[in-house]
Coordinates of C-alpha atoms in Angstrom, one line a residue:
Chain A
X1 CA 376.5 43.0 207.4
X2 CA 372.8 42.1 208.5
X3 CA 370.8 39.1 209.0
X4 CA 367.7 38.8 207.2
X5 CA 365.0 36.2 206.2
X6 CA 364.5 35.3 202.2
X7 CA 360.9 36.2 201.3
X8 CA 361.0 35.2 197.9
X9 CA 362.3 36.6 194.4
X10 CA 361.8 39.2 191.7
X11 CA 362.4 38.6 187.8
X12 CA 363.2 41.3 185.9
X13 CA 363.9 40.6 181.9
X14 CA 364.5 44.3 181.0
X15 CA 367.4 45.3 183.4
X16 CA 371.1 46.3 183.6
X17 CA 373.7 44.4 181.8
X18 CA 375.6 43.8 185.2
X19 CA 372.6 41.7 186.5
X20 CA 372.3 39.1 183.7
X21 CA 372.5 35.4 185.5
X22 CA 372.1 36.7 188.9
X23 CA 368.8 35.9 190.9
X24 CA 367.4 38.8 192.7
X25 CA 365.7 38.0 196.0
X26 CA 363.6 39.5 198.3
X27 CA 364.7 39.9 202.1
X28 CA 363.5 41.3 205.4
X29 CA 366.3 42.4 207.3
X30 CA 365.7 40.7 210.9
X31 CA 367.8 40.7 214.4
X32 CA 369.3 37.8 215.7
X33 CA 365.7 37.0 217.5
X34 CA 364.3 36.4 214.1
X35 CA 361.7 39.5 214.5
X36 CA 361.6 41.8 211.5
X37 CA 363.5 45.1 211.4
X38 CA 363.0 48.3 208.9
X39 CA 361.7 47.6 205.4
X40 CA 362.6 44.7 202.7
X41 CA 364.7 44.8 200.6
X42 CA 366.7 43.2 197.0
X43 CA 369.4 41.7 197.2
X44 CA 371.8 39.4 194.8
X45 CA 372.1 36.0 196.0
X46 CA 375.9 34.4 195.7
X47 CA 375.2 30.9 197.9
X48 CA 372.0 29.5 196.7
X49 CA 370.0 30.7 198.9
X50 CA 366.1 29.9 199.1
X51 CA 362.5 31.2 200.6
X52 CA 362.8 31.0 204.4
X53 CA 366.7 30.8 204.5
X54 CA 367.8 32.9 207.4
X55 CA 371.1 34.7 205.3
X56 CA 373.8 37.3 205.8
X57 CA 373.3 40.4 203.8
X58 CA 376.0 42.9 203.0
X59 CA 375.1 46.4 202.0
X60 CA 378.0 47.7 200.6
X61 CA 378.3 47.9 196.8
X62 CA 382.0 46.8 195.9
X63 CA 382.1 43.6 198.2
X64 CA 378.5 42.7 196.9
X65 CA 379.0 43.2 193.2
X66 CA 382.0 40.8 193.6
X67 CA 380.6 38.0 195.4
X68 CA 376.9 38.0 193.1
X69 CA 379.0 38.9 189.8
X70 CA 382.8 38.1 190.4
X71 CA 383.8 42.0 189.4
X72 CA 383.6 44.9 191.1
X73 CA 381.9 48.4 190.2
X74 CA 378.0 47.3 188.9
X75 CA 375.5 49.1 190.3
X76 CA 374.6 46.3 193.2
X77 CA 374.5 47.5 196.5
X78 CA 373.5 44.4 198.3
X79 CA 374.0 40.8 198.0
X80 CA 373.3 37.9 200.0
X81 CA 377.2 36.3 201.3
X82 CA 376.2 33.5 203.4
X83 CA 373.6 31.1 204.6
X84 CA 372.5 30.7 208.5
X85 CA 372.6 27.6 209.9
X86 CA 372.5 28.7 213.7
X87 CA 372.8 31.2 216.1
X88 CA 374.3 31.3 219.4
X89 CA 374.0 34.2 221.8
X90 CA 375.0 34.6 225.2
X91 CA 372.0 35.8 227.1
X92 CA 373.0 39.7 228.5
X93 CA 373.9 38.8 232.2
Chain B
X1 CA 368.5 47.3 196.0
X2 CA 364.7 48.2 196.8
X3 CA 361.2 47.8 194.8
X4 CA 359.8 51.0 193.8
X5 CA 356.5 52.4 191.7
X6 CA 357.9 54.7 188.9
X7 CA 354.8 57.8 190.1
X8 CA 356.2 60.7 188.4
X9 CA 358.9 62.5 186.4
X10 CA 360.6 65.3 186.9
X11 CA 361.5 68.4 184.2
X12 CA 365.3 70.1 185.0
X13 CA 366.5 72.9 183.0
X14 CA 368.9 74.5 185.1
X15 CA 370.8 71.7 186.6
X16 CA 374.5 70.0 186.7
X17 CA 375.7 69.3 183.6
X18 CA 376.1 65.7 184.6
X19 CA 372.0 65.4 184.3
X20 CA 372.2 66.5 181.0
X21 CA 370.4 64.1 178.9
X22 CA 369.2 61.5 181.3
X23 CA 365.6 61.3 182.7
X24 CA 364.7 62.9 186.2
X25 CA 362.1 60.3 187.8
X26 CA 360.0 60.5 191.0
X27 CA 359.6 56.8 192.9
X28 CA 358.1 55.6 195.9
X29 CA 359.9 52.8 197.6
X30 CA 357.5 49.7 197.8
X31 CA 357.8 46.9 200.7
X32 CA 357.3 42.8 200.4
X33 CA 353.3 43.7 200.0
X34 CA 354.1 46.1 197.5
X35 CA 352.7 48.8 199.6
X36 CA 354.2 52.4 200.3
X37 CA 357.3 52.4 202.5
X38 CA 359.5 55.5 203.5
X39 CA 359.4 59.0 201.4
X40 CA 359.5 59.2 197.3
X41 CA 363.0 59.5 195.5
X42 CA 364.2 61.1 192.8
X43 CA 365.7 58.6 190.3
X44 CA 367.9 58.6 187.1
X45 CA 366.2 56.1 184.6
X46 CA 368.9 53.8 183.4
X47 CA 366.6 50.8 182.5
X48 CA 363.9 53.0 180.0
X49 CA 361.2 52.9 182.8
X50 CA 357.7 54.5 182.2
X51 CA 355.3 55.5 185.0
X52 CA 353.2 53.4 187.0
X53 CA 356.1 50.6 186.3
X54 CA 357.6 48.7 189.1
X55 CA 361.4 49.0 189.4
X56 CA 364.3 48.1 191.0
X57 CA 366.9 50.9 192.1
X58 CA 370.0 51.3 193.4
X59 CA 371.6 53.5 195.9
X60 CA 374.8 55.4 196.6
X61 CA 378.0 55.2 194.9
X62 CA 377.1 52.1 193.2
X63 CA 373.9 54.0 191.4
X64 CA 376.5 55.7 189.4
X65 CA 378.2 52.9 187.9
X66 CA 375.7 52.4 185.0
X67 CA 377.0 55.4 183.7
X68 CA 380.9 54.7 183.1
X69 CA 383.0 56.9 181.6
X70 CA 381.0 60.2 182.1
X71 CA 380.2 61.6 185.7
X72 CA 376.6 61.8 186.7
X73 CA 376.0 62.8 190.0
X74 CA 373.4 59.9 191.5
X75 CA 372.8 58.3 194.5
X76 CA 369.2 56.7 193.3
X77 CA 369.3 54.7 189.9
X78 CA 366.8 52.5 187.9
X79 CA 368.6 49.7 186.9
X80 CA 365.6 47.3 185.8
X81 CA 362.0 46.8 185.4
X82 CA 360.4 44.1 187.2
X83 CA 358.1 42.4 185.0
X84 CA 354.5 42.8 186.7
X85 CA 353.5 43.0 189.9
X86 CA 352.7 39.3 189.9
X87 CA 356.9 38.3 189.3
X88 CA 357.6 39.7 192.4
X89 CA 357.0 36.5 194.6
X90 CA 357.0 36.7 198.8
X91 CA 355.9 34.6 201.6
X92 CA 354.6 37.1 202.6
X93 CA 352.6 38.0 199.6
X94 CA 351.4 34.6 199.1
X95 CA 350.9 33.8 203.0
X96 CA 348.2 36.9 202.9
X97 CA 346.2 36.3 199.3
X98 CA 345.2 32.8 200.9
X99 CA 347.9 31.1 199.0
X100 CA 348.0 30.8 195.4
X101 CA 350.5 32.7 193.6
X102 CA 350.1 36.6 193.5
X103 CA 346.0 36.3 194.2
X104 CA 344.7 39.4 194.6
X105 CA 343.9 42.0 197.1

């Protein structure tokens, strides 16, 4: 999985049946600094998540398709499983 | 999932039999400014997309799943159409256009 910062979201009327209820949001994968790493990205939320939320992002299409939709085998490959409330790191001694 | 700009299409006759029937697209991967990011796909239209449209595709295994029951060989599918560049909404977006909601430049 990845961390990553909600942006915002996309609405799409005209799209694939699989998608229907789910909201599709718009992240920036970041490291656990906060700074921004590689491009943005969709992904389906499953937790409520909102603009600003710092999240966990999976990228793998049968885990994410379950948590956003409850079933399997859409064509999702991302979804957001979690929201961030804090992050603890041990500083590299 | 990513944001893409539907910029081309692309004519196959001699091709698996798996494309047979489904439209051949060329889109370039768009970031949270909806500017070019990385180098263009080619994409299977599963969503009726039209050029110049912005889309959302999927990748890998999943991109196949639109297609149950018959085996098409994608890793890059259209699977919806956003519905203008203004219904994609970003901080980031907003932070830059001085604020109100998809201003432009």
């Amino acid at each position: 999985m990845i961390l990553a910062r909600v942006l915002g979201n996309v609405v799409a009327t005209q799209k694939n049946s699989r998608y229907e209820g789910a909201r599709i949001m718009l992240v920036q994968p970041v490291g656990p600094d906060g700074v921004a790493r590689g491009a943005s990205m969709l992904a389906l939320d499953s937790v409520d998540s909102g603009e600003g939320d710092l999240v966990v992002v999976i990228q793998e299409g049968w885990s994410a398709s379950t948590a956003a939709t409850g079933k399997a085998g859409a064509a999702i490959d991302s979804a957001i499983i979690g929201v961030v409330d804090r992050i603890d790191e041990e500083s590299a001694s | 999932m990513q944001i893409a700009r539907v910029v081309g299409n692309v004519v196959s006759t001699i091709k698996s039999s798996g494309l047979n029937a489904r439209k051949l697209m060329i889109i370039q991967s768009l970031d949270d400014h909806l500017q070019a990011t990385g180098r263009p796909h080619v994409a299977i239209d599963a969503a009726g997309a039209g050029i110049g449209e912005l889309v959302i595709w999927c990748r890998g295994k999943e991109a196949s799943f639109p297609f149950e029951g018959s085996e098409v060989p994608t890793d890059c599918t259209i699977i919806g159409i956003i519905d203008s560049d203004e219904h994609v909404s970003s901080l980031t977006r907003r932070a830059v256009s001085g604020g109100s909601e998809g201003g432009e430049g």
